[in-house]
PDB file of C-alpha atoms in Angstrom:
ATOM      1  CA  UNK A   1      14.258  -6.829   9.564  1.00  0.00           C
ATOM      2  CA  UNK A   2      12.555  -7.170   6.062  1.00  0.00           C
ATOM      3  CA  UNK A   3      13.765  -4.724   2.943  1.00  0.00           C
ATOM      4  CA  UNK A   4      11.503  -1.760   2.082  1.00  0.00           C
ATOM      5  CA  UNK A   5       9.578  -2.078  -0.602  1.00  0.00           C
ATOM      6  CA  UNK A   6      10.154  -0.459  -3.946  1.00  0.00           C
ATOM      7  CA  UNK A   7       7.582   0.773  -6.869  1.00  0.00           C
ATOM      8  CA  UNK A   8       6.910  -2.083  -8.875  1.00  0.00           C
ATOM      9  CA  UNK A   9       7.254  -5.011  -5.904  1.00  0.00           C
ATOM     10  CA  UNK A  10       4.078  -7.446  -5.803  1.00  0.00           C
ATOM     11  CA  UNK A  11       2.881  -6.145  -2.454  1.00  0.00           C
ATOM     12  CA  UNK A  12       3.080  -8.647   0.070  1.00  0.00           C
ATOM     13  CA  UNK A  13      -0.698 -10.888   0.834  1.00  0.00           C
ATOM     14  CA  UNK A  14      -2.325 -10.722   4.219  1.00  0.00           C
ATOM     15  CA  UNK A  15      -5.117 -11.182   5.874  1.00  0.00           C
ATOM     16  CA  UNK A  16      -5.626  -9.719   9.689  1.00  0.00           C
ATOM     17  CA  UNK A  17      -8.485  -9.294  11.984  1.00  0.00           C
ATOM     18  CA  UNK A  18     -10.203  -6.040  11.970  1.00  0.00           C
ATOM     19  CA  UNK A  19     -11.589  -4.593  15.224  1.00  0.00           C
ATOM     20  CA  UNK A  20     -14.527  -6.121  14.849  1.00  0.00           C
ATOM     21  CA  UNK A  21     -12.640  -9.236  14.792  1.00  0.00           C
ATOM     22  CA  UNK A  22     -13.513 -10.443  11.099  1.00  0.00           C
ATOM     23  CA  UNK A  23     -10.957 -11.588   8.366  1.00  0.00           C
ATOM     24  CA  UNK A  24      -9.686  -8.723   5.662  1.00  0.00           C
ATOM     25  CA  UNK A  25      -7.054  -9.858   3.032  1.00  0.00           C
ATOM     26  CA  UNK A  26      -5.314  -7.322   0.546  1.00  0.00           C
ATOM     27  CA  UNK A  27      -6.804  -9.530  -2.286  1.00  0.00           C
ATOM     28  CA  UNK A  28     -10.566  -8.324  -0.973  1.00  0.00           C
ATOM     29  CA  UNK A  29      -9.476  -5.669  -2.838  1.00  0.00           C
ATOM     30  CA  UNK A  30      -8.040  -6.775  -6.107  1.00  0.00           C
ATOM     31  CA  UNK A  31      -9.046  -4.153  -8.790  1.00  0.00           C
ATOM     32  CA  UNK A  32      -9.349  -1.013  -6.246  1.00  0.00           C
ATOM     33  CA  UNK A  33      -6.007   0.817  -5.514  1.00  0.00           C
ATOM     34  CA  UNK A  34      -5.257   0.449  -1.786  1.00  0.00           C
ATOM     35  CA  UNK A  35      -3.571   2.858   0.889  1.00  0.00           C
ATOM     36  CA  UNK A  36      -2.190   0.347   3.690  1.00  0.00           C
ATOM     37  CA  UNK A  37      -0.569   2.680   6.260  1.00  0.00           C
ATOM     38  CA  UNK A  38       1.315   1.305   9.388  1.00  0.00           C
ATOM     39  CA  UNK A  39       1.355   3.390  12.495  1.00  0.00           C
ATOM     40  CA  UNK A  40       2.792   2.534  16.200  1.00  0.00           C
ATOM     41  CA  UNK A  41       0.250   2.134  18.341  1.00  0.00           C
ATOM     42  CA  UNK A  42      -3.767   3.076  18.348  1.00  0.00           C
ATOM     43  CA  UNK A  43      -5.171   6.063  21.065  1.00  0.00           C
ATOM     44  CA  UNK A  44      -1.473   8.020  20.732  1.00  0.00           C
ATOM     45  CA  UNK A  45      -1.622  11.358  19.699  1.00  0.00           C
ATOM     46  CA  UNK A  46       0.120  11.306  16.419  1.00  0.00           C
ATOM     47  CA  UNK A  47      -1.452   8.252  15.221  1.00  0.00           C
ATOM     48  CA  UNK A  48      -4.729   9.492  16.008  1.00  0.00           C
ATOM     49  CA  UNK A  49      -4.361  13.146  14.134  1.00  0.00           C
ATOM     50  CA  UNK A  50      -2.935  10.439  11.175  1.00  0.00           C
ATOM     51  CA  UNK A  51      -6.237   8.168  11.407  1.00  0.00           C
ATOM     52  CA  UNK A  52      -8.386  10.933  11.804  1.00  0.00           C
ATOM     53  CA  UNK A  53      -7.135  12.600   8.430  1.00  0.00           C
ATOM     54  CA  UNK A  54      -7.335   9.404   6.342  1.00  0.00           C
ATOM     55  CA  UNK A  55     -11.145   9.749   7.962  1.00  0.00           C
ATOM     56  CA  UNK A  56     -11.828  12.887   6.963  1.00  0.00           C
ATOM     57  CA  UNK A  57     -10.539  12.671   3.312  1.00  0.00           C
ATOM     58  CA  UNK A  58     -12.274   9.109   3.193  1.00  0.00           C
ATOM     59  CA  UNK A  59     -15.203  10.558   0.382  1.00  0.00           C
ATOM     60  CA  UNK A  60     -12.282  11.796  -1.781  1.00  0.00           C
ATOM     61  CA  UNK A  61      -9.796   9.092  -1.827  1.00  0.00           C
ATOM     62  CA  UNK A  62     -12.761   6.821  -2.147  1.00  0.00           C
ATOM     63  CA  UNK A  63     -14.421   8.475  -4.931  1.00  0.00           C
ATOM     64  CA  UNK A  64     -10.270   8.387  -6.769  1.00  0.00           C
ATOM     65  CA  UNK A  65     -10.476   4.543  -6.383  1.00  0.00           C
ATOM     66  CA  UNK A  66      -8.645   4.236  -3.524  1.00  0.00           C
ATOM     67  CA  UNK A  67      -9.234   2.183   0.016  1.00  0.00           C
ATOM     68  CA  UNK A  68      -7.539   2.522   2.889  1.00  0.00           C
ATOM     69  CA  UNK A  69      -6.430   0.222   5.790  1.00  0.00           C
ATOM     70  CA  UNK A  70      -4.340   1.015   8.839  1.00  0.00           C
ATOM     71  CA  UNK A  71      -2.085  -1.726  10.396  1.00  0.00           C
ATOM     72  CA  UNK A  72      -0.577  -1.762  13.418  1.00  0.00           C
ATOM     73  CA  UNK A  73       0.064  -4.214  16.485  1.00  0.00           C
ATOM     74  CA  UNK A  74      -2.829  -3.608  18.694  1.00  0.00           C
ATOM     75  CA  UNK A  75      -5.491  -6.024  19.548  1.00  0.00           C
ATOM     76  CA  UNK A  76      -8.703  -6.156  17.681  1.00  0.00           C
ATOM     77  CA  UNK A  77      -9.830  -5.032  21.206  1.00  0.00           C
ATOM     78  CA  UNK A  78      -7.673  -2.040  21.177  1.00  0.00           C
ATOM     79  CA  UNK A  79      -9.088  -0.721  17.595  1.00  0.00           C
ATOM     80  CA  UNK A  80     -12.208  -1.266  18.379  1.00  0.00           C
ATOM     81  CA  UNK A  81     -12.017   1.013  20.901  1.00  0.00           C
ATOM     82  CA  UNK A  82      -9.722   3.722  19.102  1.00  0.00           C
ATOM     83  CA  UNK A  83     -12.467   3.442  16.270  1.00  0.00           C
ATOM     84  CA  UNK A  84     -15.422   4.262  18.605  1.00  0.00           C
ATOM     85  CA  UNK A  85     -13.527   7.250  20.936  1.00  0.00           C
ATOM     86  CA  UNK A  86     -12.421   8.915  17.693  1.00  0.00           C
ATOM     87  CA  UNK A  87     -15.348   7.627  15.082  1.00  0.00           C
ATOM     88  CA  UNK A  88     -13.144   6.709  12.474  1.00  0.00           C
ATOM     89  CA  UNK A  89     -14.619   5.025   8.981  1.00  0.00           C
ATOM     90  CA  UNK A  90     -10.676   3.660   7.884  1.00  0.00           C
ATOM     91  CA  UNK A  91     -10.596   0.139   8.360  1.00  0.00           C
ATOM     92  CA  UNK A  92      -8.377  -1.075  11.154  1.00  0.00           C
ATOM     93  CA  UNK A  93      -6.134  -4.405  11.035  1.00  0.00           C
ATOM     94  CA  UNK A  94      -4.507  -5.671  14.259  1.00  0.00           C
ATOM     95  CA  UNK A  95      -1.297  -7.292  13.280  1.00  0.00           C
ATOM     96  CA  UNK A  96       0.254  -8.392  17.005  1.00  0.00           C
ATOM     97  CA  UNK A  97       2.973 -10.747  15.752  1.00  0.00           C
ATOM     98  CA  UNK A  98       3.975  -7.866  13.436  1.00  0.00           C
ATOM     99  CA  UNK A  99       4.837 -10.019  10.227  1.00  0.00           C
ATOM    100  CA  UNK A 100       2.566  -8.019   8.025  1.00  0.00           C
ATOM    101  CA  UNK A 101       4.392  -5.297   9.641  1.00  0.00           C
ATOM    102  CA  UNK A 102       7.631  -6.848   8.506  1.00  0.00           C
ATOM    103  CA  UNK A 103       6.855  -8.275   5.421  1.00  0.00           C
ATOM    104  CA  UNK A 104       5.788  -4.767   4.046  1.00  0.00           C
ATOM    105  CA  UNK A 105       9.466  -3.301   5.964  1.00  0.00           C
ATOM    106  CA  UNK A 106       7.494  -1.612   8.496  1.00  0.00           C
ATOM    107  CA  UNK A 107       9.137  -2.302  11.516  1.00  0.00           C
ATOM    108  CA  UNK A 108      12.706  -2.169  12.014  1.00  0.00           C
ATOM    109  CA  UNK A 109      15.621  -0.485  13.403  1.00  0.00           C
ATOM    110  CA  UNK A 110      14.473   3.238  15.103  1.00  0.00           C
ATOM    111  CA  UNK A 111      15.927   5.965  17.362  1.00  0.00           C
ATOM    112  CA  UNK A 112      14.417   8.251  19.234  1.00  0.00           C
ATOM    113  CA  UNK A 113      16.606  10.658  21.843  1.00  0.00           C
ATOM    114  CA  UNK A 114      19.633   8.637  21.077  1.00  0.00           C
ATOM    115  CA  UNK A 115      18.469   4.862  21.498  1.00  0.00           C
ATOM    116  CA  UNK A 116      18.094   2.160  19.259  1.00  0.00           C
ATOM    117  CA  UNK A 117      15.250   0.096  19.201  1.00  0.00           C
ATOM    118  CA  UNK A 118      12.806  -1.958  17.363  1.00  0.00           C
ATOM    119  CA  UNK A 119       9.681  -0.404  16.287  1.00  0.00           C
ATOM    120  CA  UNK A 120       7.097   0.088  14.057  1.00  0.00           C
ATOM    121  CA  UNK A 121       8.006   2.392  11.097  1.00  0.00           C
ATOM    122  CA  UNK A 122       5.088   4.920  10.301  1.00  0.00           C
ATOM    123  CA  UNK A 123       4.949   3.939   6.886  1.00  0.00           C
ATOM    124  CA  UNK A 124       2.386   3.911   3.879  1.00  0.00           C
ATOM    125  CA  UNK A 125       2.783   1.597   0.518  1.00  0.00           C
ATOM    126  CA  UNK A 126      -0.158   2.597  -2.395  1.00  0.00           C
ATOM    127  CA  UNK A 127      -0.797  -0.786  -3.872  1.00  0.00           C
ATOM    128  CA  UNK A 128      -2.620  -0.585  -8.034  1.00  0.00           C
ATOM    129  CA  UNK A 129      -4.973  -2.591  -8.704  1.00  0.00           C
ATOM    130  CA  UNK A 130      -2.747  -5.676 -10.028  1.00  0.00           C
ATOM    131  CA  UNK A 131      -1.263  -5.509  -6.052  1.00  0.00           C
ATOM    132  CA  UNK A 132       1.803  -3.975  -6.748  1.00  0.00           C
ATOM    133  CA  UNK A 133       3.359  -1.146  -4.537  1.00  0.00           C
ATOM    134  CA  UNK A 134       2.827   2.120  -6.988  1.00  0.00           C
ATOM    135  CA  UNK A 135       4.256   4.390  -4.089  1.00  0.00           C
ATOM    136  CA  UNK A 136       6.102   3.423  -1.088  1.00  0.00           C
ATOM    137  CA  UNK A 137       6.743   6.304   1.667  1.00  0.00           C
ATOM    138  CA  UNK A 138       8.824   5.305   4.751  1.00  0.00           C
ATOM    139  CA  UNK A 139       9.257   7.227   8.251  1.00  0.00           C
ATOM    140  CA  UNK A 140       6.352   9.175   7.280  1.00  0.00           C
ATOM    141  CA  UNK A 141       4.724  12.620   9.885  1.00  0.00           C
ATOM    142  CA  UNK A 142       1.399  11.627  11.506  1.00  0.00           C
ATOM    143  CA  UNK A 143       0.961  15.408  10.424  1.00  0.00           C
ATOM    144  CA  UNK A 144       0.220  16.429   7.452  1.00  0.00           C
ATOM    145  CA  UNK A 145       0.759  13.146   5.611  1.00  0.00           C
ATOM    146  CA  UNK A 146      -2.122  12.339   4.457  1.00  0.00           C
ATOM    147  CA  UNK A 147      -2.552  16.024   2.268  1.00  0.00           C
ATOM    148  CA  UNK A 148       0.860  15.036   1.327  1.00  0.00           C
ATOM    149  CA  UNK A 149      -0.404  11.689  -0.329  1.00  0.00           C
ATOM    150  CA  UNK A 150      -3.528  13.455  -2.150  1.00  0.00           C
ATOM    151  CA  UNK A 151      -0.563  15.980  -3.943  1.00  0.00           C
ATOM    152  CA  UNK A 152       1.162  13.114  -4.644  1.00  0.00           C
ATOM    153  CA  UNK A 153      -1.225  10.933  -6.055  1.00  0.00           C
ATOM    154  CA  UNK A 154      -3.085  13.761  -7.959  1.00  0.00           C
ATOM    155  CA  UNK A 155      -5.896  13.429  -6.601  1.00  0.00           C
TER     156      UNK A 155
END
């Protein structure tokens, strides 16, 4: 289990297949702020009503500079399907060996009804433009996150 990153931390490189199965790297995206938020597991509820608002405030956090990729462990398969049922315009990274996950403390240590197990942390990390984390938000709600990041970012 991998430490959380902290404002300031050189966000950590990857590059993952998107569901189209093509290469996308962080550094793709060197001098445009990026929102990479990590969710559990594509065609669930709460990480659809999460993928669906990043969606439908695309225009505005594109027009305040910002991208933004979702990460989980699905298949490029799996996304590609979650993208078409619920026409999403985020861009989707599979990460099934979870290191991305890891390397950006994502996936760790959870409970749920009184177990302990290992799972992916809804998380999101705003990397600047020099890839370093500006914000960091851990155990994130699907709901109402993403109006929470547009208050918190200004935009």
């Amino acid at each position: 289990m991998s430490e959380r990153l902290q404002p300031g931390d050189v966000a950590p490189a990857f590059t993952l297949p998107d569901a189209d199965g093509n290469e996308v790297s962080l550094s793709d995206h060197k001098g445009r702020k990026v929102i990479v938020y990590f969710y559990p597991a594509a065609l669930t509820p709460g990480c659809t009503k999460q993928a669906c608002d990043f969606t439908d405030n695309l225009d505005l956090l594109a027009g305040a500079g910002y991208d933004v990729i979702g990460i989980s462990p699905d298949t490029p398969e799996k996304l590609g399907k979650f993208r078409e049922k619920e026409s999403l315009k985020v861009t989707l990274l599979a990460d099934p060996d979870k290191k991305t996950l890891d390397a950006y403390g994502a996936f760790g240590e959870k409970k749920n009804y009184g177990k302990t197990y290992l799972g992916v942390i809804r998380s999101t990390i705003v990397v600047d433009e020099d890839g370093k984390v500006e914000h960091a938000f851990y155990n994130v709600r699907a709901t109402g996150h993403v109006a929470k990041i547009i208050k918190d970012l200004g935009i």
